[in-house]
Amino acid sequence: MAVKSFSFIVLGAGVFGASTALALVQSDPSKSIVLIDRKIPHRQGASWDWTKVIRADYTDIVYARLALEAKDIWRNNPLYSENYHETGLVWVDESGFSKAVTQNYSVLGAEEKWQMVSVKDLKASYGGIFSEAEFGKFQNIYLNESSGWVEAGKALTAVIQAAASAGVQLIESEASNLMFDDEGRCVGVQSVDGQVFSAEKIILATGAETAKMLVTSAPDVPQLHAVGRLSAAGLVTGVLDLDPDEAIRHQGTPVFLHAGGEAQGDLQDAFIVAIY
């Protein structure tokens, strides 16, 4: 079978892979770029979801800075803004989270519309949606009206389509392993059906399957393995089917995170993300 050669192979068409492919083709349209995944978009990937939170409310200042840059793009770039909803974010936490976050905003000069609100005022806000919420010993709650959420699956699809329109080739194929030359350089990808793709640069955006891909492709090269460098994690999510009246009532509900109280097992946080 003939080898298909490119400038860049981006393996994985989730948020990191799709956005990387788009950025590459925008920076140099002369390069040949291919985006490979089993399905494009792949609905079992973490990026494919009804909603994802968009926020810069992070205690890590480096992450906060990057998130502020990203939020500006979500607001102002038509490719992203049509799927972005700035409904605000409520964060119930007793670990000093709000203090660290707001200190970062001060250092970065960020114009975020945050405030600490009383439980009483929060219960009276947003049409009383939180009026029966249990806040326990909490008296003041962090609220940032500058945060929000995105229709994740739609946004991901839009980015993939934009990349394809700009010249990125989309190939639906399941990768079996990476390929290396005699000097140990990664030079390509082989699929389960025997296709071979080669490139000057291979970018892995394979999410939870990264560790398996590395050890399968180079079992005798432990320095390439993911052990101690990254690990996969999962979240439990729930979806409510609302009637039209309920959907209208909840439409402006902010992202809600309650990190207080007791949790069962390893479940630490609870999100309520917007309804549309």
Short mmCIF file of C-alpha atoms in Angstrom, two decimals:
data_model
loop_
_atom_site.label_atom_id
_atom_site.label_comp_id
_atom_site.label_asym_id
_atom_site.label_seq_id
_atom_site.Cartn_x
_atom_site.Cartn_y
_atom_site.Cartn_z
CA MET A 1 0.00 0.00 0.00
CA ALA A 2 1.32 3.45 -0.95
CA VAL A 3 2.56 5.80 1.76
CA LYS A 4 0.70 9.11 1.99
CA SER A 5 3.07 11.93 2.94
CA PHE A 6 2.33 15.29 4.57
CA SER A 7 4.04 18.18 6.31
CA PHE A 8 2.04 17.60 9.49
CA ILE A 9 -0.04 14.74 10.82
CA VAL A 10 -2.38 15.71 13.65
CA LEU A 11 -3.65 12.52 15.25
CA GLY A 12 -6.92 13.10 17.09
CA ALA A 13 -9.72 15.47 16.05
CA GLY A 14 -10.79 16.71 19.47
CA VAL A 15 -10.38 20.25 20.77
CA PHE A 16 -6.57 20.14 20.80
CA GLY A 17 -6.21 18.36 17.47
CA ALA A 18 -8.79 20.38 15.55
CA SER A 19 -7.57 23.74 16.86
CA THR A 20 -3.94 22.78 16.18
CA ALA A 21 -4.73 21.79 12.61
CA LEU A 22 -6.58 25.07 12.06
CA ALA A 23 -3.73 27.12 13.56
CA LEU A 24 -1.15 25.31 11.42
CA VAL A 25 -2.96 25.88 8.14
CA GLN A 26 -3.65 29.51 9.02
CA SER A 27 0.01 30.13 9.84
CA ASP A 28 1.31 28.51 6.64
CA PRO A 29 -1.25 27.51 3.98
CA SER A 30 1.53 26.03 1.84
CA LYS A 31 2.00 23.14 4.27
CA SER A 32 0.12 19.88 3.76
CA ILE A 33 -1.76 19.02 6.93
CA VAL A 34 -3.90 15.99 7.69
CA LEU A 35 -6.24 15.50 10.64
CA ILE A 36 -6.83 11.82 11.43
CA ASP A 37 -9.36 10.19 13.75
CA ARG A 38 -11.69 7.20 13.77
CA LYS A 39 -14.63 9.52 13.18
CA ILE A 40 -14.51 13.26 12.58
CA PRO A 41 -15.80 14.63 14.83
CA HIS A 42 -15.48 11.67 17.20
CA ARG A 43 -18.47 11.60 19.54
CA GLN A 44 -16.72 9.50 22.18
CA GLY A 45 -14.02 12.11 22.66
CA ALA A 46 -14.02 14.37 25.71
CA SER A 47 -14.39 17.44 23.48
CA TRP A 48 -17.70 16.26 22.07
CA ASP A 49 -20.27 17.34 24.62
CA TRP A 50 -23.38 19.45 25.01
CA THR A 51 -21.53 22.06 27.03
CA LYS A 52 -18.10 23.05 28.30
CA VAL A 53 -17.31 25.76 30.83
CA ILE A 54 -15.44 28.81 29.54
CA ARG A 55 -13.66 30.63 32.36
CA ALA A 56 -10.42 32.24 33.45
CA ASP A 57 -11.19 31.54 37.11
CA TYR A 58 -8.02 29.58 37.86
CA THR A 59 -5.62 29.68 40.78
CA ASP A 60 -2.67 29.05 38.45
CA ILE A 61 -1.76 32.47 37.02
CA VAL A 62 -0.24 31.02 33.84
CA TYR A 63 -3.43 29.13 33.11
CA ALA A 64 -5.51 32.20 33.99
CA ARG A 65 -3.55 34.35 31.53
CA LEU A 66 -4.06 31.85 28.71
CA ALA A 67 -7.76 31.52 29.56
CA LEU A 68 -8.24 35.29 29.45
CA GLU A 69 -6.75 35.33 25.95
CA ALA A 70 -9.04 32.47 24.94
CA LYS A 71 -12.13 34.17 26.36
CA ASP A 72 -11.42 37.25 24.26
CA ILE A 73 -11.46 35.03 21.17
CA TRP A 74 -14.65 33.28 22.26
CA ARG A 75 -16.34 36.67 22.58
CA ASN A 76 -15.08 38.35 19.42
CA ASN A 77 -14.21 35.76 16.76
CA PRO A 78 -17.36 34.82 14.79
CA LEU A 79 -16.13 31.24 14.43
CA TYR A 80 -16.45 30.81 18.19
CA SER A 81 -18.84 33.51 19.41
CA GLU A 82 -21.95 32.00 17.82
CA ASN A 83 -21.69 29.06 20.23
CA TYR A 84 -20.57 31.00 23.31
CA HIS A 85 -22.93 32.06 26.11
CA GLU A 86 -21.64 34.40 28.81
CA THR A 87 -24.17 33.59 31.52
CA GLY A 88 -21.78 33.90 34.46
CA LEU A 89 -20.31 31.42 36.92
CA VAL A 90 -21.11 30.72 40.58
CA TRP A 91 -18.42 28.96 42.60
CA VAL A 92 -19.11 27.67 46.12
CA ASP A 93 -15.77 26.82 47.71
CA GLU A 94 -14.07 27.07 51.08
CA SER A 95 -10.46 26.41 50.08
CA GLY A 96 -9.41 30.00 49.40
CA PHE A 97 -10.14 29.60 45.70
CA SER A 98 -11.80 32.99 45.23
CA LYS A 99 -8.95 34.86 46.92
CA ALA A 100 -6.33 33.22 44.71
CA VAL A 101 -8.37 33.80 41.57
CA THR A 102 -9.02 37.46 42.25
CA GLN A 103 -5.38 38.05 43.14
CA ASN A 104 -4.47 36.68 39.73
CA TYR A 105 -6.94 39.04 38.08
CA SER A 106 -5.38 41.96 39.94
CA VAL A 107 -1.85 41.01 38.85
CA LEU A 108 -2.96 40.48 35.25
CA GLY A 109 -5.04 43.66 35.12
CA ALA A 110 -8.06 41.65 34.02
CA GLU A 111 -11.40 43.43 33.80
CA GLU A 112 -13.49 40.52 35.02
CA LYS A 113 -16.92 41.29 36.46
CA TRP A 114 -16.53 39.30 39.66
CA GLN A 115 -17.95 39.88 43.13
CA MET A 116 -18.60 38.10 46.40
CA VAL A 117 -22.34 37.86 47.01
CA SER A 118 -24.27 36.78 50.06
CA VAL A 119 -26.24 33.56 50.01
CA LYS A 120 -29.39 35.63 50.51
CA ASP A 121 -28.69 37.78 47.45
CA LEU A 122 -27.76 34.79 45.30
CA LYS A 123 -30.98 33.00 46.22
CA ALA A 124 -32.92 36.08 45.15
CA SER A 125 -31.06 36.34 41.83
CA TYR A 126 -31.56 34.57 38.49
CA GLY A 127 -35.29 34.25 38.91
CA GLY A 128 -34.93 32.39 42.19
CA ILE A 129 -33.33 29.36 40.56
CA PHE A 130 -31.07 28.91 43.61
CA SER A 131 -33.75 29.70 46.20
CA GLU A 132 -33.87 26.13 47.52
CA ALA A 133 -30.16 25.37 47.14
CA GLU A 134 -28.31 24.13 50.22
CA PHE A 135 -25.24 26.25 50.96
CA GLY A 136 -24.53 24.95 54.47
CA LYS A 137 -22.11 27.14 56.39
CA PHE A 138 -21.22 29.30 53.40
CA GLN A 139 -22.11 32.96 53.75
CA ASN A 140 -20.44 34.56 50.73
CA ILE A 141 -20.29 33.08 47.25
CA TYR A 142 -17.96 33.86 44.33
CA LEU A 143 -19.79 35.11 41.24
CA ASN A 144 -18.11 36.04 37.96
CA GLU A 145 -20.49 37.41 35.35
CA SER A 146 -17.68 37.34 32.76
CA SER A 147 -17.52 33.54 32.59
CA GLY A 148 -19.88 31.25 30.74
CA TRP A 149 -20.22 28.13 28.65
CA VAL A 150 -20.02 26.94 25.07
CA GLU A 151 -22.05 24.53 22.96
CA ALA A 152 -19.07 22.21 22.75
CA GLY A 153 -20.04 19.79 20.00
CA LYS A 154 -21.17 22.60 17.70
CA ALA A 155 -18.02 24.62 18.36
CA LEU A 156 -15.77 21.62 17.69
CA THR A 157 -17.58 20.86 14.45
CA ALA A 158 -17.26 24.49 13.35
CA VAL A 159 -13.49 24.46 13.95
CA ILE A 160 -13.07 21.20 12.02
CA GLN A 161 -15.07 22.60 9.11
CA ALA A 162 -13.01 25.80 9.15
CA ALA A 163 -9.80 23.78 9.09
CA ALA A 164 -11.04 21.68 6.17
CA SER A 165 -12.14 24.79 4.26
CA ALA A 166 -8.66 26.26 4.76
CA GLY A 167 -6.97 23.19 3.28
CA VAL A 168 -6.61 20.61 6.05
CA GLN A 169 -7.30 17.09 4.79
CA LEU A 170 -9.63 15.02 6.97
CA ILE A 171 -9.10 11.27 7.08
CA GLU A 172 -11.31 8.92 9.07
CA SER A 173 -9.06 6.03 10.05
CA GLU A 174 -8.19 4.30 13.31
CA ALA A 175 -4.49 4.52 14.14
CA SER A 176 -2.85 1.35 15.42
CA ASN A 177 0.67 2.61 16.10
CA LEU A 178 3.29 5.25 15.46
CA MET A 179 6.21 4.49 13.15
CA PHE A 180 9.88 5.23 13.87
CA ASP A 181 12.99 5.31 11.69
CA ASP A 182 16.33 3.70 12.54
CA GLU A 183 17.37 6.78 14.52
CA GLY A 184 14.30 6.63 16.73
CA ARG A 185 12.46 9.56 15.15
CA CYS A 186 8.71 9.35 14.77
CA VAL A 187 8.05 9.53 11.05
CA GLY A 188 4.51 8.31 10.59
CA VAL A 189 1.32 6.59 11.64
CA GLN A 190 -0.05 3.20 10.62
CA SER A 191 -3.77 2.50 10.72
CA VAL A 192 -5.52 -0.71 11.70
CA ASP A 193 -6.46 -1.32 8.06
CA GLY A 194 -2.83 -1.10 6.94
CA GLN A 195 -2.70 2.46 5.63
CA VAL A 196 0.57 4.30 6.24
CA PHE A 197 0.82 8.06 6.69
CA SER A 198 4.18 9.83 6.96
CA ALA A 199 5.02 13.43 7.85
CA GLU A 200 7.80 15.79 8.83
CA LYS A 201 6.01 16.34 12.15
CA ILE A 202 3.52 14.12 13.97
CA ILE A 203 1.37 15.71 16.66
CA LEU A 204 -0.48 13.50 19.12
CA ALA A 205 -3.78 14.91 20.32
CA THR A 206 -5.06 11.52 21.40
CA GLY A 207 -6.36 12.33 24.87
CA ALA A 208 -6.93 9.36 27.14
CA GLU A 209 -5.46 6.98 24.57
CA THR A 210 -2.06 8.71 24.50
CA ALA A 211 -0.43 6.43 27.07
CA LYS A 212 -1.57 3.28 25.26
CA MET A 213 -0.46 4.65 21.89
CA LEU A 214 3.05 5.41 23.17
CA VAL A 215 3.66 2.09 24.89
CA THR A 216 2.17 0.09 22.00
CA SER A 217 4.25 1.94 19.43
CA ALA A 218 7.56 1.84 21.30
CA PRO A 219 7.41 -0.86 24.00
CA ASP A 220 11.21 -0.98 24.31
CA VAL A 221 11.68 2.81 24.65
CA PRO A 222 10.48 3.63 28.18
CA GLN A 223 11.55 7.27 27.94
CA LEU A 224 8.70 7.78 25.48
CA HIS A 225 6.08 6.28 27.77
CA ALA A 226 3.58 8.43 29.64
CA VAL A 227 4.20 6.93 33.08
CA GLY A 228 4.64 9.72 35.60
CA ARG A 229 3.98 12.43 33.02
CA LEU A 230 0.27 12.26 32.34
CA SER A 231 -2.76 10.21 33.26
CA ALA A 232 -6.32 9.89 32.05
CA ALA A 233 -9.29 10.92 34.17
CA GLY A 234 -13.04 10.78 33.83
CA LEU A 235 -16.05 12.75 35.00
CA VAL A 236 -19.61 11.71 35.72
CA THR A 237 -22.16 13.82 33.87
CA GLY A 238 -25.92 14.01 33.89
CA VAL A 239 -28.42 15.45 31.43
CA LEU A 240 -31.93 16.66 32.22
CA ASP A 241 -34.68 16.71 29.63
CA LEU A 242 -36.64 19.93 30.27
CA ASP A 243 -40.03 20.92 28.99
CA PRO A 244 -40.24 24.25 27.07
CA ASP A 245 -41.25 26.30 30.12
CA GLU A 246 -38.42 24.86 32.22
CA ALA A 247 -35.95 25.51 29.43
CA ILE A 248 -36.98 29.16 29.23
CA ARG A 249 -36.71 29.57 33.00
CA HIS A 250 -33.23 28.04 33.13
CA GLN A 251 -31.85 29.59 29.96
CA GLY A 252 -29.89 32.34 31.71
CA THR A 253 -28.68 30.14 34.56
CA PRO A 254 -24.97 30.60 35.29
CA VAL A 255 -22.52 27.76 35.46
CA PHE A 256 -22.73 26.47 39.05
CA LEU A 257 -20.00 24.67 40.93
CA HIS A 258 -20.43 23.49 44.51
CA ALA A 259 -17.16 22.24 45.98
CA GLY A 260 -18.23 22.22 49.60
CA GLY A 261 -19.70 19.61 51.90
CA GLU A 262 -19.16 15.88 51.71
CA ALA A 263 -18.86 13.77 48.59
CA GLN A 264 -19.23 10.06 47.92
CA GLY A 265 -16.07 8.31 46.78
CA ASP A 266 -13.92 10.48 44.54
CA LEU A 267 -16.73 12.78 43.43
CA GLN A 268 -15.54 16.19 44.59
CA ASP A 269 -17.28 18.81 42.47
CA ALA A 270 -20.72 19.27 40.99
CA PHE A 271 -21.45 21.39 37.93
CA ILE A 272 -24.72 22.68 36.61
CA VAL A 273 -24.02 24.01 33.14
CA ALA A 274 -26.44 26.00 31.06
CA ILE A 275 -29.60 24.81 29.48
CA TYR A 276 -30.55 25.74 25.93
#
